[in-house]
């Protein structure tokens, strides 16, 4: 069962956007959202993520997931849920340069439900996942564009 693709364009260099995407546990915490590295071994990292998830009936809830994260420089980060309702959800976020200072983020996921009940649950959760990703991309876009505007490393001359 696929989710996405979900795209967002960012007015910032691809290197800066990838750097921010890969900085797990280092970004600003808002609304209780955060991440914590549990284990690191080579290119594999296990992290706990606390994500503010919008509920279909209104409001939101902070949800913890444990995920295996693999950085695939220079353009992708992969996630695999290790526990919870979406165990074995495989997600991938890629970055692609559209121009020197314009980047496209793309999210795509695949879920193979173990049971019919998991299939029904995922069918209900899909829209929540899509909305959460869109909100996270909007936040990343805002932070990356602000950082790009003041960066010396990713200045227009260096991009």
Short mmCIF file of N, CA and C in Angstrom, two decimals:
data_model
loop_
_atom_site.label_atom_id
_atom_site.label_comp_id
_atom_site.label_asym_id
_atom_site.label_seq_id
_atom_site.Cartn_x
_atom_site.Cartn_y
_atom_site.Cartn_z
N UNK A 1 0.85 -1.17 0.00
CA UNK A 1 0.00 0.00 0.00
C UNK A 1 0.89 1.24 0.00
N UNK A 2 0.88 1.98 -1.10
CA UNK A 2 1.77 3.16 -1.19
C UNK A 2 1.17 4.41 -0.55
N UNK A 3 2.06 5.31 -0.18
CA UNK A 3 1.70 6.67 0.23
C UNK A 3 2.57 7.59 -0.61
N UNK A 4 1.96 8.62 -1.15
CA UNK A 4 2.72 9.58 -1.93
C UNK A 4 2.79 9.18 -3.38
N UNK A 5 3.62 9.87 -4.12
CA UNK A 5 4.62 10.82 -3.65
C UNK A 5 4.01 12.15 -3.21
N UNK A 6 4.68 12.76 -2.24
CA UNK A 6 4.34 14.10 -1.76
C UNK A 6 5.56 14.96 -2.02
N UNK A 7 5.36 16.06 -2.75
CA UNK A 7 6.46 16.94 -3.13
C UNK A 7 6.33 18.30 -2.46
N UNK A 8 7.48 18.92 -2.23
CA UNK A 8 7.53 20.30 -1.76
C UNK A 8 8.78 20.94 -2.33
N UNK A 9 8.65 22.15 -2.84
CA UNK A 9 9.80 22.88 -3.36
C UNK A 9 10.30 23.86 -2.32
N UNK A 10 11.63 23.98 -2.25
CA UNK A 10 12.29 24.82 -1.25
C UNK A 10 13.26 25.74 -1.98
N UNK A 11 13.22 27.02 -1.63
CA UNK A 11 14.14 28.00 -2.22
C UNK A 11 15.44 28.01 -1.41
N UNK A 12 16.19 26.93 -1.55
CA UNK A 12 17.46 26.77 -0.85
C UNK A 12 18.27 25.72 -1.61
N UNK A 13 19.60 25.76 -1.50
CA UNK A 13 20.43 24.78 -2.20
C UNK A 13 20.20 23.36 -1.70
N UNK A 14 20.32 22.40 -2.60
CA UNK A 14 20.07 21.00 -2.28
C UNK A 14 20.97 20.50 -1.14
N UNK A 15 22.22 20.93 -1.08
CA UNK A 15 23.13 20.50 -0.02
C UNK A 15 22.67 20.94 1.35
N UNK A 16 22.18 22.16 1.45
CA UNK A 16 21.67 22.67 2.72
C UNK A 16 20.42 21.91 3.14
N UNK A 17 19.51 21.66 2.21
CA UNK A 17 18.27 20.95 2.53
C UNK A 17 18.58 19.52 2.98
N UNK A 18 19.49 18.85 2.29
CA UNK A 18 19.85 17.49 2.71
C UNK A 18 20.50 17.50 4.08
N UNK A 19 21.37 18.45 4.33
CA UNK A 19 22.04 18.56 5.63
C UNK A 19 21.01 18.71 6.75
N UNK A 20 20.01 19.54 6.54
CA UNK A 20 18.97 19.74 7.56
C UNK A 20 18.11 18.49 7.72
N UNK A 21 17.79 17.83 6.63
CA UNK A 21 16.99 16.61 6.68
C UNK A 21 17.71 15.51 7.43
N UNK A 22 19.01 15.43 7.26
CA UNK A 22 19.81 14.36 7.88
C UNK A 22 20.22 14.66 9.32
N UNK A 23 19.94 15.86 9.81
CA UNK A 23 20.36 16.27 11.16
C UNK A 23 19.35 15.79 12.20
N UNK A 24 19.20 14.49 12.33
CA UNK A 24 18.22 13.90 13.25
C UNK A 24 18.67 14.16 14.68
N UNK A 25 17.73 14.64 15.47
CA UNK A 25 18.02 14.93 16.86
C UNK A 25 18.65 16.29 17.10
N UNK A 26 18.85 17.06 16.03
CA UNK A 26 19.53 18.34 16.16
C UNK A 26 18.64 19.53 15.81
N UNK A 27 17.47 19.27 15.28
CA UNK A 27 16.60 20.37 14.88
C UNK A 27 15.82 20.93 16.05
N UNK A 28 15.13 22.03 15.80
CA UNK A 28 14.35 22.65 16.88
C UNK A 28 13.15 21.77 17.26
N UNK A 29 12.87 21.68 18.54
CA UNK A 29 11.71 20.94 19.03
C UNK A 29 10.54 21.90 19.16
N UNK A 30 9.43 21.56 18.54
CA UNK A 30 8.24 22.40 18.63
C UNK A 30 7.05 21.52 18.97
N UNK A 31 6.19 22.00 19.82
CA UNK A 31 4.97 21.26 20.16
C UNK A 31 5.24 19.91 20.79
N UNK A 32 6.40 19.74 21.40
CA UNK A 32 6.74 18.45 21.99
C UNK A 32 7.43 17.49 21.04
N UNK A 33 7.49 17.85 19.75
CA UNK A 33 8.16 16.98 18.78
C UNK A 33 9.66 16.96 19.05
N UNK A 34 10.23 15.78 18.92
CA UNK A 34 11.67 15.64 19.11
C UNK A 34 12.09 14.28 18.59
N UNK A 35 13.40 14.06 18.56
CA UNK A 35 13.93 12.74 18.20
C UNK A 35 15.13 12.47 19.09
N UNK A 36 15.37 11.20 19.29
CA UNK A 36 16.48 10.78 20.13
C UNK A 36 17.12 9.55 19.49
N UNK A 37 18.43 9.61 19.35
CA UNK A 37 19.16 8.46 18.80
C UNK A 37 19.29 7.42 19.90
N UNK A 38 18.83 6.21 19.60
CA UNK A 38 18.87 5.10 20.56
C UNK A 38 20.11 4.24 20.33
N UNK A 39 20.47 4.07 19.07
CA UNK A 39 21.59 3.20 18.70
C UNK A 39 22.14 3.65 17.35
N UNK A 40 23.44 3.63 17.21
CA UNK A 40 24.06 3.97 15.93
C UNK A 40 25.11 2.92 15.61
N UNK A 41 25.07 2.43 14.36
CA UNK A 41 26.01 1.41 13.92
C UNK A 41 26.23 1.60 12.43
N UNK A 42 27.35 2.22 12.07
CA UNK A 42 27.65 2.47 10.66
C UNK A 42 26.63 3.41 10.05
N UNK A 43 26.03 3.00 8.93
CA UNK A 43 25.04 3.86 8.27
C UNK A 43 23.63 3.63 8.82
N UNK A 44 23.50 2.78 9.82
CA UNK A 44 22.20 2.46 10.43
C UNK A 44 22.09 3.13 11.79
N UNK A 45 20.99 3.86 11.99
CA UNK A 45 20.71 4.51 13.26
C UNK A 45 19.29 4.15 13.67
N UNK A 46 19.10 3.82 14.93
CA UNK A 46 17.76 3.58 15.46
C UNK A 46 17.41 4.80 16.30
N UNK A 47 16.25 5.38 16.00
CA UNK A 47 15.83 6.61 16.65
C UNK A 47 14.39 6.49 17.16
N UNK A 48 14.14 7.16 18.27
CA UNK A 48 12.77 7.36 18.72
C UNK A 48 12.36 8.75 18.25
N UNK A 49 11.19 8.83 17.66
CA UNK A 49 10.63 10.10 17.19
C UNK A 49 9.32 10.35 17.93
N UNK A 50 9.15 11.56 18.42
CA UNK A 50 7.89 12.00 18.98
C UNK A 50 7.33 13.01 17.99
N UNK A 51 6.22 12.66 17.36
CA UNK A 51 5.65 13.45 16.28
C UNK A 51 4.25 13.89 16.64
N UNK A 52 3.96 15.16 16.43
CA UNK A 52 2.62 15.69 16.64
C UNK A 52 1.79 15.31 15.42
N UNK A 53 0.80 14.46 15.63
CA UNK A 53 0.01 13.92 14.54
C UNK A 53 -1.40 14.50 14.59
N UNK A 54 -1.86 15.09 13.48
CA UNK A 54 -3.23 15.62 13.46
C UNK A 54 -4.24 14.47 13.46
N UNK A 55 -5.26 14.59 14.29
CA UNK A 55 -6.30 13.57 14.36
C UNK A 55 -7.42 13.88 13.38
N UNK A 56 -8.02 12.86 12.79
CA UNK A 56 -9.08 13.09 11.80
C UNK A 56 -10.29 13.83 12.37
N UNK A 57 -10.51 13.72 13.69
CA UNK A 57 -11.68 14.35 14.30
C UNK A 57 -11.35 15.71 14.91
N UNK A 58 -10.14 16.21 14.64
CA UNK A 58 -9.71 17.49 15.18
C UNK A 58 -8.69 17.30 16.29
N UNK A 59 -7.92 18.32 16.53
CA UNK A 59 -6.87 18.24 17.54
C UNK A 59 -5.68 17.46 17.02
N UNK A 60 -4.78 17.13 17.94
CA UNK A 60 -3.60 16.37 17.57
C UNK A 60 -3.10 15.59 18.78
N UNK A 61 -2.20 14.68 18.53
CA UNK A 61 -1.66 13.82 19.58
C UNK A 61 -0.18 13.59 19.31
N UNK A 62 0.60 13.58 20.38
CA UNK A 62 2.02 13.29 20.27
C UNK A 62 2.19 11.77 20.23
N UNK A 63 2.81 11.27 19.18
CA UNK A 63 2.95 9.84 18.96
C UNK A 63 4.43 9.47 18.89
N UNK A 64 4.84 8.43 19.60
CA UNK A 64 6.22 7.97 19.56
C UNK A 64 6.34 6.78 18.62
N UNK A 65 7.35 6.83 17.77
CA UNK A 65 7.68 5.69 16.92
C UNK A 65 9.17 5.40 17.08
N UNK A 66 9.54 4.15 16.91
CA UNK A 66 10.95 3.77 16.86
C UNK A 66 11.20 3.35 15.42
N UNK A 67 12.25 3.97 14.84
CA UNK A 67 12.50 3.76 13.42
C UNK A 67 13.98 3.53 13.16
N UNK A 68 14.24 2.69 12.20
CA UNK A 68 15.60 2.55 11.68
C UNK A 68 15.76 3.61 10.60
N UNK A 69 16.85 4.37 10.71
CA UNK A 69 17.10 5.45 9.75
C UNK A 69 18.40 5.14 9.03
N UNK A 70 18.39 5.29 7.74
CA UNK A 70 19.61 5.12 6.93
C UNK A 70 19.78 6.36 6.06
N UNK A 71 20.93 7.00 6.24
CA UNK A 71 21.27 8.15 5.40
C UNK A 71 21.86 7.61 4.11
N UNK A 72 21.39 8.13 2.99
CA UNK A 72 21.88 7.73 1.67
C UNK A 72 22.36 8.97 0.93
N UNK A 73 23.52 9.53 1.40
CA UNK A 73 24.03 10.75 0.75
C UNK A 73 24.28 10.49 -0.73
N UNK A 74 24.09 11.47 -1.56
CA UNK A 74 23.83 12.87 -1.23
C UNK A 74 22.35 13.26 -1.30
N UNK A 75 21.44 12.27 -1.49
CA UNK A 75 20.09 12.72 -1.83
C UNK A 75 18.92 12.01 -1.15
N UNK A 76 19.15 11.08 -0.22
CA UNK A 76 18.01 10.36 0.35
C UNK A 76 18.22 10.00 1.82
N UNK A 77 17.10 9.91 2.51
CA UNK A 77 17.05 9.39 3.87
C UNK A 77 15.91 8.37 3.89
N UNK A 78 16.20 7.18 4.43
CA UNK A 78 15.22 6.11 4.47
C UNK A 78 14.86 5.80 5.92
N UNK A 79 13.59 5.47 6.14
CA UNK A 79 13.08 5.16 7.46
C UNK A 79 12.30 3.84 7.39
N UNK A 80 12.45 3.01 8.43
CA UNK A 80 11.64 1.80 8.55
C UNK A 80 11.13 1.73 9.98
N UNK A 81 9.81 1.72 10.13
CA UNK A 81 9.21 1.66 11.46
C UNK A 81 9.46 0.28 12.06
N UNK A 82 9.98 0.27 13.27
CA UNK A 82 10.34 -0.98 13.93
C UNK A 82 9.27 -1.48 14.89
N UNK A 83 8.36 -0.62 15.31
CA UNK A 83 7.31 -1.04 16.22
C UNK A 83 6.05 -0.23 15.98
N UNK A 84 5.03 -0.52 16.73
CA UNK A 84 3.80 0.24 16.65
C UNK A 84 2.86 -0.23 15.56
N UNK A 85 1.81 0.55 15.37
CA UNK A 85 0.75 0.21 14.43
C UNK A 85 1.24 0.15 12.99
N UNK A 86 2.29 0.89 12.67
CA UNK A 86 2.79 0.91 11.29
C UNK A 86 4.14 0.20 11.16
N UNK A 87 4.33 -0.83 11.98
CA UNK A 87 5.57 -1.61 11.91
C UNK A 87 5.82 -2.03 10.46
N UNK A 88 7.06 -1.82 10.04
CA UNK A 88 7.51 -2.14 8.69
C UNK A 88 7.02 -1.17 7.61
N UNK A 89 6.51 -0.01 8.01
CA UNK A 89 6.27 1.06 7.04
C UNK A 89 7.65 1.52 6.57
N UNK A 90 7.88 1.51 5.27
CA UNK A 90 9.14 1.95 4.68
C UNK A 90 8.92 3.30 4.03
N UNK A 91 9.70 4.29 4.47
CA UNK A 91 9.57 5.66 3.96
C UNK A 91 10.90 6.10 3.36
N UNK A 92 10.80 6.96 2.38
CA UNK A 92 12.01 7.51 1.75
C UNK A 92 11.74 8.97 1.41
N UNK A 93 12.68 9.82 1.83
CA UNK A 93 12.62 11.24 1.45
C UNK A 93 13.85 11.51 0.60
N UNK A 94 13.62 12.06 -0.58
CA UNK A 94 14.72 12.40 -1.48
C UNK A 94 14.73 13.91 -1.71
N UNK A 95 15.93 14.40 -2.03
CA UNK A 95 16.10 15.80 -2.40
C UNK A 95 16.69 15.84 -3.80
N UNK A 96 16.22 16.79 -4.59
CA UNK A 96 16.71 16.91 -5.97
C UNK A 96 16.82 18.39 -6.31
N UNK A 97 17.95 18.77 -6.87
CA UNK A 97 18.15 20.16 -7.27
C UNK A 97 17.30 20.45 -8.50
N UNK A 98 16.52 21.53 -8.43
CA UNK A 98 15.76 22.01 -9.59
C UNK A 98 16.51 23.16 -10.25
N UNK A 99 17.28 23.87 -9.43
CA UNK A 99 18.13 24.98 -9.88
C UNK A 99 19.19 25.15 -8.79
N UNK A 100 20.09 26.12 -8.97
CA UNK A 100 21.15 26.31 -7.98
C UNK A 100 20.62 26.49 -6.57
N UNK A 101 19.54 27.23 -6.43
CA UNK A 101 19.01 27.52 -5.09
C UNK A 101 17.54 27.11 -4.98
N UNK A 102 17.20 26.03 -5.63
CA UNK A 102 15.82 25.50 -5.57
C UNK A 102 15.89 23.98 -5.51
N UNK A 103 15.23 23.42 -4.50
CA UNK A 103 15.29 21.98 -4.23
C UNK A 103 13.89 21.41 -4.15
N UNK A 104 13.72 20.20 -4.65
CA UNK A 104 12.44 19.49 -4.49
C UNK A 104 12.63 18.36 -3.49
N UNK A 105 11.80 18.37 -2.45
CA UNK A 105 11.70 17.27 -1.50
C UNK A 105 10.61 16.33 -1.99
N UNK A 106 10.85 15.02 -1.93
CA UNK A 106 9.83 14.05 -2.30
C UNK A 106 9.75 12.96 -1.24
N UNK A 107 8.56 12.72 -0.76
CA UNK A 107 8.29 11.66 0.21
C UNK A 107 7.52 10.55 -0.49
N UNK A 108 7.92 9.32 -0.27
CA UNK A 108 7.17 8.16 -0.75
C UNK A 108 7.31 7.06 0.30
N UNK A 109 6.25 6.30 0.47
CA UNK A 109 6.27 5.22 1.46
C UNK A 109 5.55 4.01 0.91
N UNK A 110 5.87 2.87 1.52
CA UNK A 110 5.23 1.60 1.16
C UNK A 110 4.97 0.83 2.44
N UNK A 111 3.77 0.30 2.56
CA UNK A 111 3.39 -0.47 3.74
C UNK A 111 2.81 -1.80 3.26
N UNK A 112 3.30 -2.86 3.85
CA UNK A 112 2.78 -4.20 3.56
C UNK A 112 2.09 -4.72 4.83
N UNK A 113 0.78 -4.55 4.91
CA UNK A 113 0.07 -4.94 6.13
C UNK A 113 0.12 -6.45 6.34
N UNK A 114 0.29 -6.83 7.60
CA UNK A 114 0.37 -8.25 7.95
C UNK A 114 -1.01 -8.90 7.99
N UNK A 115 -2.03 -8.12 8.31
CA UNK A 115 -3.38 -8.68 8.44
C UNK A 115 -4.38 -7.75 7.77
N UNK A 116 -5.60 -8.25 7.64
CA UNK A 116 -6.68 -7.43 7.09
C UNK A 116 -6.96 -6.25 8.02
N UNK A 117 -6.86 -6.46 9.32
CA UNK A 117 -7.06 -5.39 10.28
C UNK A 117 -6.01 -4.29 10.11
N UNK A 118 -4.75 -4.68 9.87
CA UNK A 118 -3.70 -3.69 9.60
C UNK A 118 -4.00 -2.93 8.31
N UNK A 119 -4.51 -3.62 7.31
CA UNK A 119 -4.86 -2.98 6.04
C UNK A 119 -5.92 -1.91 6.25
N UNK A 120 -6.94 -2.22 7.02
CA UNK A 120 -8.01 -1.27 7.31
C UNK A 120 -7.46 -0.09 8.11
N UNK A 121 -6.65 -0.38 9.11
CA UNK A 121 -6.05 0.68 9.92
C UNK A 121 -5.19 1.61 9.09
N UNK A 122 -4.42 1.03 8.16
CA UNK A 122 -3.56 1.86 7.31
C UNK A 122 -4.40 2.70 6.36
N UNK A 123 -5.46 2.14 5.86
CA UNK A 123 -6.35 2.90 4.97
C UNK A 123 -6.84 4.15 5.69
N UNK A 124 -7.16 4.01 6.99
CA UNK A 124 -7.60 5.15 7.78
C UNK A 124 -6.45 6.10 8.10
N UNK A 125 -5.25 5.56 8.30
CA UNK A 125 -4.09 6.37 8.71
C UNK A 125 -3.42 7.09 7.54
N UNK A 126 -3.65 6.65 6.33
CA UNK A 126 -2.94 7.21 5.17
C UNK A 126 -3.07 8.73 5.10
N UNK A 127 -4.27 9.27 5.25
CA UNK A 127 -4.47 10.72 5.15
C UNK A 127 -3.75 11.46 6.28
N UNK A 128 -3.71 10.85 7.46
CA UNK A 128 -3.00 11.46 8.59
C UNK A 128 -1.51 11.51 8.27
N UNK A 129 -0.97 10.45 7.70
CA UNK A 129 0.45 10.41 7.32
C UNK A 129 0.73 11.50 6.29
N UNK A 130 -0.11 11.60 5.26
CA UNK A 130 0.09 12.59 4.21
C UNK A 130 0.05 14.01 4.78
N UNK A 131 -0.89 14.27 5.67
CA UNK A 131 -1.00 15.60 6.28
C UNK A 131 0.21 15.92 7.16
N UNK A 132 0.67 14.93 7.92
CA UNK A 132 1.83 15.11 8.79
C UNK A 132 3.08 15.40 7.96
N UNK A 133 3.27 14.66 6.87
CA UNK A 133 4.42 14.89 6.00
C UNK A 133 4.35 16.28 5.39
N UNK A 134 3.20 16.68 4.91
CA UNK A 134 3.05 18.01 4.31
C UNK A 134 3.38 19.10 5.33
N UNK A 135 2.94 18.94 6.58
CA UNK A 135 3.25 19.92 7.62
C UNK A 135 4.74 19.94 7.94
N UNK A 136 5.38 18.77 7.98
CA UNK A 136 6.82 18.71 8.24
C UNK A 136 7.61 19.32 7.09
N UNK A 137 7.18 19.09 5.86
CA UNK A 137 7.86 19.70 4.72
C UNK A 137 7.72 21.22 4.76
N UNK A 138 6.54 21.73 5.15
CA UNK A 138 6.35 23.18 5.24
C UNK A 138 7.27 23.78 6.30
N UNK A 139 7.42 23.10 7.41
CA UNK A 139 8.32 23.57 8.46
C UNK A 139 9.77 23.54 7.99
N UNK A 140 10.17 22.45 7.35
CA UNK A 140 11.54 22.34 6.84
C UNK A 140 11.80 23.42 5.78
N UNK A 141 10.83 23.66 4.92
CA UNK A 141 10.97 24.70 3.89
C UNK A 141 11.21 26.06 4.54
N UNK A 142 10.42 26.39 5.53
CA UNK A 142 10.56 27.69 6.19
C UNK A 142 11.93 27.82 6.84
N UNK A 143 12.37 26.80 7.56
CA UNK A 143 13.67 26.85 8.25
C UNK A 143 14.82 26.86 7.25
N UNK A 144 14.73 26.07 6.17
CA UNK A 144 15.81 26.01 5.18
C UNK A 144 15.93 27.32 4.42
N UNK A 145 14.81 27.93 4.05
CA UNK A 145 14.86 29.20 3.33
C UNK A 145 15.44 30.30 4.22
N UNK A 146 15.08 30.30 5.49
CA UNK A 146 15.64 31.29 6.42
C UNK A 146 17.14 31.07 6.58
N UNK A 147 17.54 29.83 6.72
CA UNK A 147 18.96 29.53 6.89
C UNK A 147 19.74 29.87 5.62
N UNK A 148 19.18 29.57 4.46
CA UNK A 148 19.86 29.85 3.19
C UNK A 148 20.09 31.35 3.01
N UNK A 149 19.14 32.14 3.49
CA UNK A 149 19.26 33.59 3.30
C UNK A 149 20.39 34.20 4.13
N UNK A 150 20.83 33.51 5.18
CA UNK A 150 21.89 34.06 6.03
C UNK A 150 23.16 33.19 6.04
N UNK A 151 23.18 32.14 5.24
CA UNK A 151 24.31 31.20 5.25
C UNK A 151 25.51 31.74 4.50
N UNK A 152 26.68 31.55 5.08
CA UNK A 152 27.92 31.85 4.37
C UNK A 152 28.40 30.62 3.61
N UNK A 153 28.14 29.45 4.16
CA UNK A 153 28.55 28.21 3.50
C UNK A 153 27.74 27.99 2.23
N UNK A 154 26.44 28.26 2.29
CA UNK A 154 25.56 28.05 1.15
C UNK A 154 25.15 29.39 0.53
N UNK A 155 26.10 30.30 0.43
CA UNK A 155 25.82 31.60 -0.15
C UNK A 155 25.56 31.45 -1.65
N UNK A 156 24.90 32.42 -2.27
CA UNK A 156 24.62 32.32 -3.72
C UNK A 156 25.88 32.07 -4.55
N UNK A 157 27.02 32.60 -4.11
CA UNK A 157 28.25 32.40 -4.87
C UNK A 157 28.74 30.96 -4.77
N UNK A 158 28.41 30.28 -3.65
CA UNK A 158 28.88 28.90 -3.42
C UNK A 158 27.89 27.87 -3.94
N UNK A 159 26.64 28.24 -4.15
CA UNK A 159 25.59 27.28 -4.50
C UNK A 159 25.79 26.72 -5.89
#
